[in-house]
CSV table of C-alpha atoms in Angstrom, one decimal:
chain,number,residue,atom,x,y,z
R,1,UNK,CA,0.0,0.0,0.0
R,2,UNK,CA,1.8,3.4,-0.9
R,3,UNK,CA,1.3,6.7,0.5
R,4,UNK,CA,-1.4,7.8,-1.3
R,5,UNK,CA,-3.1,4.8,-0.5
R,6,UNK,CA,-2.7,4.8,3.4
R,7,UNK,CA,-3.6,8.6,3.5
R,8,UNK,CA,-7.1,7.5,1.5
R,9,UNK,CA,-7.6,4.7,4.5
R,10,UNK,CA,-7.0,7.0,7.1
R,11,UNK,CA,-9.0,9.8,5.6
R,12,UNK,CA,-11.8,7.4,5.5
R,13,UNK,CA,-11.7,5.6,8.8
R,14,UNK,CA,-12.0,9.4,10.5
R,15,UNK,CA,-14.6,9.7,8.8
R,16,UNK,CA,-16.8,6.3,9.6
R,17,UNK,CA,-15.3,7.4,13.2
R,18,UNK,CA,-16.6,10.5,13.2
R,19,UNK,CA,-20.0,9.6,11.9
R,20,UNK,CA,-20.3,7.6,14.5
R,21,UNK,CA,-19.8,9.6,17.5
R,22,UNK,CA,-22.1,11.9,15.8
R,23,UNK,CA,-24.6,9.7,15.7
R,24,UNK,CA,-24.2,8.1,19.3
R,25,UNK,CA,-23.6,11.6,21.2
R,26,UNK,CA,-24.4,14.6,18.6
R,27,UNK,CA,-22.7,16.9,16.8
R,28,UNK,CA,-21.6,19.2,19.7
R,29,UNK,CA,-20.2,16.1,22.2
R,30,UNK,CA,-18.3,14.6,20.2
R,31,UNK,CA,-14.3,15.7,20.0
R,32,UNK,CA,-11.8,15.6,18.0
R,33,UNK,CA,-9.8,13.4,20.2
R,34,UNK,CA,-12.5,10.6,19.8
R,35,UNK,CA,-12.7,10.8,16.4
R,36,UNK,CA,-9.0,10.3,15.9
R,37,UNK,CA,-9.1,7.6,18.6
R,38,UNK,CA,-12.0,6.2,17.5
R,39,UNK,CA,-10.2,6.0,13.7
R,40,UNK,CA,-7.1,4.3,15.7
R,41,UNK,CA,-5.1,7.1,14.4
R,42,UNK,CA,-3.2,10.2,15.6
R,43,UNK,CA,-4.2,13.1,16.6
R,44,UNK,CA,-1.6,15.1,14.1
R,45,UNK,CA,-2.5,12.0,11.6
R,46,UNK,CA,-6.5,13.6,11.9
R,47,UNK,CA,-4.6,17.3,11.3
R,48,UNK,CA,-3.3,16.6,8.2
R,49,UNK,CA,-6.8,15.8,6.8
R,50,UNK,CA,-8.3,18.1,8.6
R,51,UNK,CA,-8.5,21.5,10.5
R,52,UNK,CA,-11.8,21.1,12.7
R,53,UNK,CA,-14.4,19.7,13.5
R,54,UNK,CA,-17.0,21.2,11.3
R,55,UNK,CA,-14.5,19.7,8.4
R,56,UNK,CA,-15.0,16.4,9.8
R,57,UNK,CA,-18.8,16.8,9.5
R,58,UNK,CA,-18.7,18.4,6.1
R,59,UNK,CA,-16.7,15.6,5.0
R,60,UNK,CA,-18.8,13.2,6.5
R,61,UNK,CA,-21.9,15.0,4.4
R,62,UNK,CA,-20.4,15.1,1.3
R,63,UNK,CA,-19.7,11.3,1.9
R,64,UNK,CA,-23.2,10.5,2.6
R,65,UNK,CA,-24.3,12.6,-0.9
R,66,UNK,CA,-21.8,10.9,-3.2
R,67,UNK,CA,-23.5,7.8,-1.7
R,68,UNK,CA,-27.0,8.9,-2.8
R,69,UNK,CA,-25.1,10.1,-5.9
R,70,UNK,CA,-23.9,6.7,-6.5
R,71,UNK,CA,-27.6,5.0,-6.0
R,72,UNK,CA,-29.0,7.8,-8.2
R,73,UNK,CA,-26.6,6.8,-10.6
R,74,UNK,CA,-26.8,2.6,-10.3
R,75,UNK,CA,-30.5,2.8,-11.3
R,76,UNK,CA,-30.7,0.5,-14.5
R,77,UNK,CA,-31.3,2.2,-17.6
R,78,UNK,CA,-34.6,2.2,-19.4
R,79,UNK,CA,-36.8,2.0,-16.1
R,80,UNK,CA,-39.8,3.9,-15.7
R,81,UNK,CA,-39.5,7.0,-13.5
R,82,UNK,CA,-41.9,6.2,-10.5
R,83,UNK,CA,-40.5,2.5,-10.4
R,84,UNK,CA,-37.2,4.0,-11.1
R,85,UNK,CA,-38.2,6.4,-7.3
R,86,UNK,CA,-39.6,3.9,-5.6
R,87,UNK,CA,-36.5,1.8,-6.3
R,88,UNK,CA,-33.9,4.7,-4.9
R,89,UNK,CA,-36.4,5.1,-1.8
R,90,UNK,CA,-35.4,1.4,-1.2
R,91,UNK,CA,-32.1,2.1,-1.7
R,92,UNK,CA,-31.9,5.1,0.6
R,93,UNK,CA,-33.5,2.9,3.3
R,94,UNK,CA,-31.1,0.5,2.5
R,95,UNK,CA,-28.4,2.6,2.7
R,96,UNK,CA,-29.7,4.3,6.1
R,97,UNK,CA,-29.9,0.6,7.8
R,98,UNK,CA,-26.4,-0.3,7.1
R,99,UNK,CA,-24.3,2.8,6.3
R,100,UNK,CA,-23.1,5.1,9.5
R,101,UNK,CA,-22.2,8.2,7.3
R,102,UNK,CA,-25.5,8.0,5.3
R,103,UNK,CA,-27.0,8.3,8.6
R,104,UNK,CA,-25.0,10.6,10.3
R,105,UNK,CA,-25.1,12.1,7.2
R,106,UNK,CA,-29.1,13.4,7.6
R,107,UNK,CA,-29.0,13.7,10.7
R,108,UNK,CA,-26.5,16.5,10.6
R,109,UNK,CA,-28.1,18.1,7.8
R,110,UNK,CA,-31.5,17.7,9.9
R,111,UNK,CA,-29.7,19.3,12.8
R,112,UNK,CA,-30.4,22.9,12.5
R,113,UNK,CA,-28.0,23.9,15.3
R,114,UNK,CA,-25.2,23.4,12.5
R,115,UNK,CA,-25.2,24.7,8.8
R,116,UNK,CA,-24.5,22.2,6.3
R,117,UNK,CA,-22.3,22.6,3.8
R,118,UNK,CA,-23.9,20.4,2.0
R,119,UNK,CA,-27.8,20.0,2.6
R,120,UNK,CA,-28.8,16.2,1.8
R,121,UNK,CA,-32.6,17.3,2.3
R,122,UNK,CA,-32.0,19.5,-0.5
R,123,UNK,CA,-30.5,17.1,-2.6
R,124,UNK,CA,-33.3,14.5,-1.9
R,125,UNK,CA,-35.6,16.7,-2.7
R,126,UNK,CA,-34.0,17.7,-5.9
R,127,UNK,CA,-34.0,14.0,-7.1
R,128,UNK,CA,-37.3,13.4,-6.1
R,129,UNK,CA,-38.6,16.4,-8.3
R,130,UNK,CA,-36.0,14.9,-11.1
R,131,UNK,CA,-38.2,11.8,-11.0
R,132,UNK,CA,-41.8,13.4,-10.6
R,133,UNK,CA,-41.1,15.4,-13.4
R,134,UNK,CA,-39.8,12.7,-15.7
R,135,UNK,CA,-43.3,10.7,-14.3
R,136,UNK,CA,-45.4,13.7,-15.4
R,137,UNK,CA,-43.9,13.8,-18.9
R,138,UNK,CA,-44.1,10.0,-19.6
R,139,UNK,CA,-47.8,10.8,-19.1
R,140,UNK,CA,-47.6,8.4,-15.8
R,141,UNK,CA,-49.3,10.6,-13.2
R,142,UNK,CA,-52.9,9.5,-12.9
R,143,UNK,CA,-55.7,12.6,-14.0
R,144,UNK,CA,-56.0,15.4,-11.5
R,145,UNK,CA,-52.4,14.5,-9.5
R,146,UNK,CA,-50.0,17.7,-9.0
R,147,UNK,CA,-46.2,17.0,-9.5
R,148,UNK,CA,-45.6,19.6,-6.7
R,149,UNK,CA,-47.7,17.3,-4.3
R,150,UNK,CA,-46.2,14.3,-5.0
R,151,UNK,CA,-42.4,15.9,-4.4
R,152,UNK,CA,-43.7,17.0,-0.9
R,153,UNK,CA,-45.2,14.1,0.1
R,154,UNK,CA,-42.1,11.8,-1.0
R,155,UNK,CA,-39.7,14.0,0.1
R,156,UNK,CA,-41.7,15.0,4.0
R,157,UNK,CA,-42.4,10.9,4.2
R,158,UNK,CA,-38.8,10.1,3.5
R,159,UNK,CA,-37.3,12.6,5.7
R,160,UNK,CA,-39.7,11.7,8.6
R,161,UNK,CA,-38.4,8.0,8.1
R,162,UNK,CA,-34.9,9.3,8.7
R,163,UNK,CA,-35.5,11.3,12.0
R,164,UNK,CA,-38.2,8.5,13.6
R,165,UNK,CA,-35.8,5.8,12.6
R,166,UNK,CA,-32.9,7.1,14.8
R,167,UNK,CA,-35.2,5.9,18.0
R,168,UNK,CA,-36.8,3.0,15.9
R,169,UNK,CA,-35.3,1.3,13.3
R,170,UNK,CA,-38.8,-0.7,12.8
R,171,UNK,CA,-39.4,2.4,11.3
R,172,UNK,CA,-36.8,1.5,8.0
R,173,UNK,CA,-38.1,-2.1,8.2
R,174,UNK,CA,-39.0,-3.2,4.4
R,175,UNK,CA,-42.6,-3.8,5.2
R,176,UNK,CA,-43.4,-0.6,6.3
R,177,UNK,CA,-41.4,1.4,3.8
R,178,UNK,CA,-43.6,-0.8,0.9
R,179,UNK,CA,-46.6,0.0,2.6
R,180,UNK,CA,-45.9,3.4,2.2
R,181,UNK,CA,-45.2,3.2,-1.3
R,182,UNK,CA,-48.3,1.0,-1.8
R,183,UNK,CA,-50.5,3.8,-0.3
R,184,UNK,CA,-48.4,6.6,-2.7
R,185,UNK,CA,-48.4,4.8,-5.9
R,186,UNK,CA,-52.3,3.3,-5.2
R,187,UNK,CA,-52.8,7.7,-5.3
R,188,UNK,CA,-50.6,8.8,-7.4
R,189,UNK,CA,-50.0,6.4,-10.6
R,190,UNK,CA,-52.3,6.7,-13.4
R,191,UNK,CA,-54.6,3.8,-13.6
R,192,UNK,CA,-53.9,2.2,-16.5
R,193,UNK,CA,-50.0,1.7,-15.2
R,194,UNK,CA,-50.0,1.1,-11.5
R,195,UNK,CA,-50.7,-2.3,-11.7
R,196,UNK,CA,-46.9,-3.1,-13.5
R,197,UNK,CA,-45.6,-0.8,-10.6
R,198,UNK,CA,-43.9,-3.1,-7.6
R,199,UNK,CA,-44.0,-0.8,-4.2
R,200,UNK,CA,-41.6,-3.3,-3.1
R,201,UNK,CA,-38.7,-2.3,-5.3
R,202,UNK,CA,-37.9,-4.2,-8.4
R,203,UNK,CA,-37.1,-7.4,-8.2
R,204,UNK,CA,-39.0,-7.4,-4.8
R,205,UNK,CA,-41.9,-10.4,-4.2
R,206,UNK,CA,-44.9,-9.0,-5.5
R,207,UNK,CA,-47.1,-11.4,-3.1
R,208,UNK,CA,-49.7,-9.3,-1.7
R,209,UNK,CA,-48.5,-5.6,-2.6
R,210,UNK,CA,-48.9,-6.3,-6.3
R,211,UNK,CA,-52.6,-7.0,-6.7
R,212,UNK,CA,-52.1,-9.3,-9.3
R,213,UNK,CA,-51.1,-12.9,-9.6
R,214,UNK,CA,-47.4,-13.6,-9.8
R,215,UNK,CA,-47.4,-14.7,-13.2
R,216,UNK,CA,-49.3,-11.6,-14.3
R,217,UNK,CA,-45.9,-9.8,-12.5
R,218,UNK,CA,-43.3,-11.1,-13.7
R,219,UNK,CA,-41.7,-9.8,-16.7
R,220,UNK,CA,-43.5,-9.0,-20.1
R,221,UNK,CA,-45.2,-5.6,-18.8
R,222,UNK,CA,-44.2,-2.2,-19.2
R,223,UNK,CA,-42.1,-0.5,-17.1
R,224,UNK,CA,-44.0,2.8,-15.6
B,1,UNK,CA,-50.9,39.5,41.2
B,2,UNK,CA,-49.8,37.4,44.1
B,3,UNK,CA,-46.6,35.7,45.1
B,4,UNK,CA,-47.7,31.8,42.9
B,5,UNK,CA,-49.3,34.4,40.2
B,6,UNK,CA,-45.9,35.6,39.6
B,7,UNK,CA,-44.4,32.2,39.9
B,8,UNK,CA,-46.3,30.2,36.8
B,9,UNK,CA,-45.2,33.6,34.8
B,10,UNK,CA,-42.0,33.4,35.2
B,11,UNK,CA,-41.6,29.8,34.9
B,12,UNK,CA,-43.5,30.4,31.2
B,13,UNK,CA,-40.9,32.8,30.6
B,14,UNK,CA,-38.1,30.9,31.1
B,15,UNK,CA,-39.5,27.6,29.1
B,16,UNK,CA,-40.2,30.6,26.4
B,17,UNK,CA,-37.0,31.7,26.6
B,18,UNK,CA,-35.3,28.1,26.9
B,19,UNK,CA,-37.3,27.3,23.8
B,20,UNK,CA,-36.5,30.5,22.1
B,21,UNK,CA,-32.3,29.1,22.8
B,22,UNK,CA,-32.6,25.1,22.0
B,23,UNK,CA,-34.6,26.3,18.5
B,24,UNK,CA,-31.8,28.9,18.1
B,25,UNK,CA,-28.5,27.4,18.9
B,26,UNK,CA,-29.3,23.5,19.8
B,27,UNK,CA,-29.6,21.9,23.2
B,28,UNK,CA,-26.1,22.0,23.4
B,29,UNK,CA,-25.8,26.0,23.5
B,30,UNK,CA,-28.2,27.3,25.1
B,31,UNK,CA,-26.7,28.1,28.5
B,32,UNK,CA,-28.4,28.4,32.0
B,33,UNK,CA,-27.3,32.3,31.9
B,34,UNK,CA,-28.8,32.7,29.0
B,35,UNK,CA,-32.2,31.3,29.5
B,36,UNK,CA,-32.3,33.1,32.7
B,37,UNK,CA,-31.4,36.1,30.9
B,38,UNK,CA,-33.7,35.7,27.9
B,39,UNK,CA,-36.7,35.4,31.1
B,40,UNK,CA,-35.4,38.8,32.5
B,41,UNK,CA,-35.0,37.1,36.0
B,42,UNK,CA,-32.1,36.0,37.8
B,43,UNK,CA,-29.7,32.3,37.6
B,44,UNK,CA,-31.1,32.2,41.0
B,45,UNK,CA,-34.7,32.6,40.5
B,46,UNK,CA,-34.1,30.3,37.2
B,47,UNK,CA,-32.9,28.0,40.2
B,48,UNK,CA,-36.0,28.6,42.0
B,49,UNK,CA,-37.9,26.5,39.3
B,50,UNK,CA,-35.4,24.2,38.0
B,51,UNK,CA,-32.3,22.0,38.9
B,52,UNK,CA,-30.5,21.8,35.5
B,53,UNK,CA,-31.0,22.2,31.6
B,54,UNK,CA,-32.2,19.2,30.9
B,55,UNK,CA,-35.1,19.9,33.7
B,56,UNK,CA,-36.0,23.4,31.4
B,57,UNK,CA,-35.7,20.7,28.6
B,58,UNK,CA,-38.1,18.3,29.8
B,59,UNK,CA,-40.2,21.6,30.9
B,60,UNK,CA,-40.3,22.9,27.4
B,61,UNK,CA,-41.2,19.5,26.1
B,62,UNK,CA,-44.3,19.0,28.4
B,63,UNK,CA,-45.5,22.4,27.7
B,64,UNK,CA,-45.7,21.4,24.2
B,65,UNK,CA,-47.1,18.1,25.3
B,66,UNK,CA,-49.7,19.7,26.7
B,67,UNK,CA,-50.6,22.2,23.4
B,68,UNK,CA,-50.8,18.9,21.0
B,69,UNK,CA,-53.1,17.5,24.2
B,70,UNK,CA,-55.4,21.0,24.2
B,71,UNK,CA,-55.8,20.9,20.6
B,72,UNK,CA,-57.0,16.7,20.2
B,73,UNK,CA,-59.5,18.3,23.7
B,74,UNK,CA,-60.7,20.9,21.9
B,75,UNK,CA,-62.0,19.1,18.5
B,76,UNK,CA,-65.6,20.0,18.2
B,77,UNK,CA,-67.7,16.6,19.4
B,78,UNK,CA,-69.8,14.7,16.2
B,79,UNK,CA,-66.9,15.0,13.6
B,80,UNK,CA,-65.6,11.9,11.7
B,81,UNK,CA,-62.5,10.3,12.3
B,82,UNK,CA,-60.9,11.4,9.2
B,83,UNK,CA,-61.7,14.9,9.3
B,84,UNK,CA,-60.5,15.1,12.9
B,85,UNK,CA,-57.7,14.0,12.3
B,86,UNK,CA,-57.2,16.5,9.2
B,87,UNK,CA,-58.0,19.4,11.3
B,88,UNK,CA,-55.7,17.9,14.0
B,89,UNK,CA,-52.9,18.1,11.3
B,90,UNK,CA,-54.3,21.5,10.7
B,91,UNK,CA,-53.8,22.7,14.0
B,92,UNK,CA,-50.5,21.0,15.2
B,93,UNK,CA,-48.9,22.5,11.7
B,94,UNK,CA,-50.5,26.1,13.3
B,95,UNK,CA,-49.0,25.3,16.6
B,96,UNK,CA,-45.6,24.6,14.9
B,97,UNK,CA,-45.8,28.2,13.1
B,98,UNK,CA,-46.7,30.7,16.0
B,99,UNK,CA,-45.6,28.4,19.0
B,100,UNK,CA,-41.9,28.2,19.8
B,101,UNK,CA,-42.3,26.1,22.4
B,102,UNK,CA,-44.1,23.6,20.4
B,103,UNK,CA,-41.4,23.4,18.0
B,104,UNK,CA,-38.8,23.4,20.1
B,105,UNK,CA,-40.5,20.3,21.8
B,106,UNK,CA,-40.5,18.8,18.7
B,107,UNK,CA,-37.0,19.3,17.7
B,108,UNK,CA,-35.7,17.8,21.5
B,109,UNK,CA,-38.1,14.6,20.6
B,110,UNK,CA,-36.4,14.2,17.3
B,111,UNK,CA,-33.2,15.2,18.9
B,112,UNK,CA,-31.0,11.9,19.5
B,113,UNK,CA,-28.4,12.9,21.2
B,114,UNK,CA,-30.2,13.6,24.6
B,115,UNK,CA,-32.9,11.1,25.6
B,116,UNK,CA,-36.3,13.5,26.2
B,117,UNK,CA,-38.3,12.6,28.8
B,118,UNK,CA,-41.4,13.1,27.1
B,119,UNK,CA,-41.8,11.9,23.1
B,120,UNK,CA,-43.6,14.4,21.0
B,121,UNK,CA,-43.0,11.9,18.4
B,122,UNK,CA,-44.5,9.0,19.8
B,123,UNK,CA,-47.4,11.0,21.4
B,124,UNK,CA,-48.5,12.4,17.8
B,125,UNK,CA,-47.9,8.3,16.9
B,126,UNK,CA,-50.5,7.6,19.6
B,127,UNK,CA,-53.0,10.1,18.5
B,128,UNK,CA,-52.8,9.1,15.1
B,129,UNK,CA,-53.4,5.5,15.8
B,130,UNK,CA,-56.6,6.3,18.0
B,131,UNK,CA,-58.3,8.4,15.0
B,132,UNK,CA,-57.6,5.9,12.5
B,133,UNK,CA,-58.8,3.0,14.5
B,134,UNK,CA,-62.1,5.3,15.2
B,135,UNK,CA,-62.2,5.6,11.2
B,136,UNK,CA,-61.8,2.0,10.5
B,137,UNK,CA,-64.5,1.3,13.4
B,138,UNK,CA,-66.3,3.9,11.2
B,139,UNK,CA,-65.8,1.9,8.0
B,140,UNK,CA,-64.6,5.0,6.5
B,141,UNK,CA,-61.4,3.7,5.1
B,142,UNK,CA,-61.2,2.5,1.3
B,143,UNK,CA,-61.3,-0.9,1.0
B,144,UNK,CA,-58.1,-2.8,1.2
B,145,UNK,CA,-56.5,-0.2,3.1
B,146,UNK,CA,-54.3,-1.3,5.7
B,147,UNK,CA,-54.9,0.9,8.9
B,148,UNK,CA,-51.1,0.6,10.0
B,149,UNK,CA,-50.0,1.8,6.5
B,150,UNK,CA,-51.9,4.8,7.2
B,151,UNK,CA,-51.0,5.6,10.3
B,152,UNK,CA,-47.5,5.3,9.0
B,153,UNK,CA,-47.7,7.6,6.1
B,154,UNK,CA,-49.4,10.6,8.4
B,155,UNK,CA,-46.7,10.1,10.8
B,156,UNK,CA,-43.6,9.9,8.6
B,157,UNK,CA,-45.0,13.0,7.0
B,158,UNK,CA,-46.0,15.1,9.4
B,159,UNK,CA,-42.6,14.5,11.2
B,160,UNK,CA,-41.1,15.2,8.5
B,161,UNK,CA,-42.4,18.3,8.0
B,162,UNK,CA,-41.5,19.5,11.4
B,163,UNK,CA,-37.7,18.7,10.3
B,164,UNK,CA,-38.1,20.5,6.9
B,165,UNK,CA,-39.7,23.2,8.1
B,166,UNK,CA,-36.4,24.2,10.3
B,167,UNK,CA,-34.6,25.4,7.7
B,168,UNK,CA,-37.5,26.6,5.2
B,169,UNK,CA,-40.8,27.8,6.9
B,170,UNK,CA,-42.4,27.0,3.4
B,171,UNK,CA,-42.9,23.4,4.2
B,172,UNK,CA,-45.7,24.5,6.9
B,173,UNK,CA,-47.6,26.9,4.1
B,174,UNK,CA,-51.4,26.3,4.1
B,175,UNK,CA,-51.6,25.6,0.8
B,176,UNK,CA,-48.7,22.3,0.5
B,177,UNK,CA,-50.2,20.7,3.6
B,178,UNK,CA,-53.5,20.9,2.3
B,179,UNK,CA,-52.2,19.5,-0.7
B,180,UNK,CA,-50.8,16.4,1.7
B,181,UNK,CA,-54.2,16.0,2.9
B,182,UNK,CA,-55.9,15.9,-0.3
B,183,UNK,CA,-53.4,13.4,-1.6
B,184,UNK,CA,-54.1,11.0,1.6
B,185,UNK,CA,-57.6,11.4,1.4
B,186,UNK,CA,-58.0,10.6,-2.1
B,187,UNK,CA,-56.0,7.4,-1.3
B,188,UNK,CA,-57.4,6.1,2.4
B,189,UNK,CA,-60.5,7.3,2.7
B,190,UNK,CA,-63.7,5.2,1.4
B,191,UNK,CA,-65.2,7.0,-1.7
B,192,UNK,CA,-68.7,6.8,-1.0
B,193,UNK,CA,-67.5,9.3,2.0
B,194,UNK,CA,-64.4,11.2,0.0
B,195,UNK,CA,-66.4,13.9,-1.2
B,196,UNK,CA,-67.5,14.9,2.3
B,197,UNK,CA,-63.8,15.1,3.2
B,198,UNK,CA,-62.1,18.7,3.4
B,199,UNK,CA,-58.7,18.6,3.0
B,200,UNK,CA,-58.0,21.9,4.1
B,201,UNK,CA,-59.4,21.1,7.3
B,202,UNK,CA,-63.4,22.4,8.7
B,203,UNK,CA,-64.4,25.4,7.7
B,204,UNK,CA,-61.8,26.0,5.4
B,205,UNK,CA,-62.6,27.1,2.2
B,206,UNK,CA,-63.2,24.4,-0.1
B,207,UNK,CA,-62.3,25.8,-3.8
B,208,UNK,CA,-60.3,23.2,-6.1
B,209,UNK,CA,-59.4,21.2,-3.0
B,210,UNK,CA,-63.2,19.9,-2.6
B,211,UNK,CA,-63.7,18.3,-6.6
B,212,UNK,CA,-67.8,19.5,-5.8
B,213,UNK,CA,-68.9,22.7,-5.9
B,214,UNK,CA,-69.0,25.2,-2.9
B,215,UNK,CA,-72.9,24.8,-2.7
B,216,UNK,CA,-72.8,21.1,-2.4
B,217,UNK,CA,-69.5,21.4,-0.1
B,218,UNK,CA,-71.9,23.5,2.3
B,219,UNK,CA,-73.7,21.9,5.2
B,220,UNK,CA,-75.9,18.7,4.9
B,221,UNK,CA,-73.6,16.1,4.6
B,222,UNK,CA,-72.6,13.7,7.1
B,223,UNK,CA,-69.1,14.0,8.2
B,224,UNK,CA,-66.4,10.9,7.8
């Protein structure tokens, strides 16, 4: 492993430590001293990365948005664009379950006490209304159904998720997320689509959420 | 005013003024000087009425307790589960705009990093659950829908909102949480009974919200 390589390590295990103790203790409680320790490292090895604390954070948040980045960006090709949201909801909760910095990530953007440098809200919101407008133009909304509402219901559901989660994580359980998304896309989808949509996420088990018969599912239908 | 007259006023300031801090800076922050300050009284009159911060803490959050409490009280008697439960959301989204204490309740509940004594969170949970079990028992949900799944989605959304509306006051605008309603409605609640349903909450004015017009909208039906 060469320099470079063994900075990139370091760099990164601050930053999984950091997220952590933000998590566990908050923003303000947790010090720098922890953070290196946490990350096994030196005190002077956390200064060369970086100055304070609030860099720390910011790196942590621009962590957790390449992250959603990435899932934006891993979404198969050629998918409709309210399967394509409902898929990267999944994958958010996903991430949320199992990644510290995603985590930490929102909650420090959620925390008002502290300005984000980066505000993962924001950028949720701006994916969401990426997808809602693509739904709207492939003619996918059902009759009546405002683009705007959607976004704000997708994007206040999902963020209320996040915070209720960090007391109870029954609240990212898969279940309940489909559920949601069975009550959103029942509303929201036009008609004459919603049945090919899965609430589950692609590639999910239709059983009950799908409303149809398995073999009516799988394959062969039109994306939405 | 006598001697306890002047005691419950200055305890309100100093919750006000606590509130005022933990919204402003973060729990963290806001000192004891400060919130005594804020009150116009003295650290040792603060002392008087409480031991430590997290006493003012748990102060602020009963106080705000005790508003979401007054405003389930003081629904009129006769309405339908749904409704109440609209103009609920109506009124805790109120609360939220002119009420600092409220939202600074709020923001301790969703707060991690010190355990509240009282969950805002949880309470609004528990509310939600008893109006929707009173509209199942009502048999005004659609068909199929799950009452869990509903009492999910209001939750996650209206918490969300809280968060949102930290850092952009436009997320508690008439207007978008009417257009959360209408969306929820249209979804959960049993068509035969929909139309009856006002989204912006009693009394508000129907317009394109309603789908009938205002003369039908007025008086004579029977509320869901």
């Amino acid at each position: 492993m060469n320099q470079q390589e063994r900075a990139a390590r370091t760099q990164s295990a601050l930053i999984r430590s950091a997220a952590e103790l933000f998590e566990r203790h908050g923003y303000e409680k947790a010090s720098l001293n922890d953070i290196s320790s946490g990350a096994g490292v030196s005190r002077g090895a956390l200064h060369f990365h970086f100055d304070t604390k609030a860099d720390v954070a910011g790196a942590v948040e621009d962590a957790a948005a390449r992250a959603l980045r990435d899932a934006v960006d891993s979404l198969p090709p050629g998918g409709g664009a309210l399967q394509d949201l409902t898929d990267l909801s999944h994958r958010l909760v996903e991430l949320l379950l199992w990644d510290v910095v995603v985590r930490a990530g929102f909650l420090l953007s959620c925390d008002a006490g502290q300005r984000a440098r980066v505000d993962l809200c924001r950028d949720w919101e701006t994916y969401v209304h990426e997808f809602v407008a693509r739904a709207a133009e492939e003619k996918c909304l059902a009759p009546g159904v405002q683009p705007e509402g959607v976004v704000n219901a997708v994007v206040a559901a999902t963020v209320g998720l996040v915070v209720l989660s960090r007391t109870d994580k029954e609240w990212l359980a898969g279940r309940r997320h489909t559920g949601l998304w069975k009550l959103l896309l029942d509303t929201v989808a036009d008609p004459r689509t919603a049945d090919r949509l899965n609430p589950g996420g692609t590639g999910a088990p239709y059983d009950s959420t799908c409303g149809l018969p398995d073999s009516a599912c799988a394959g062969g239908l039109q994306p939405c």
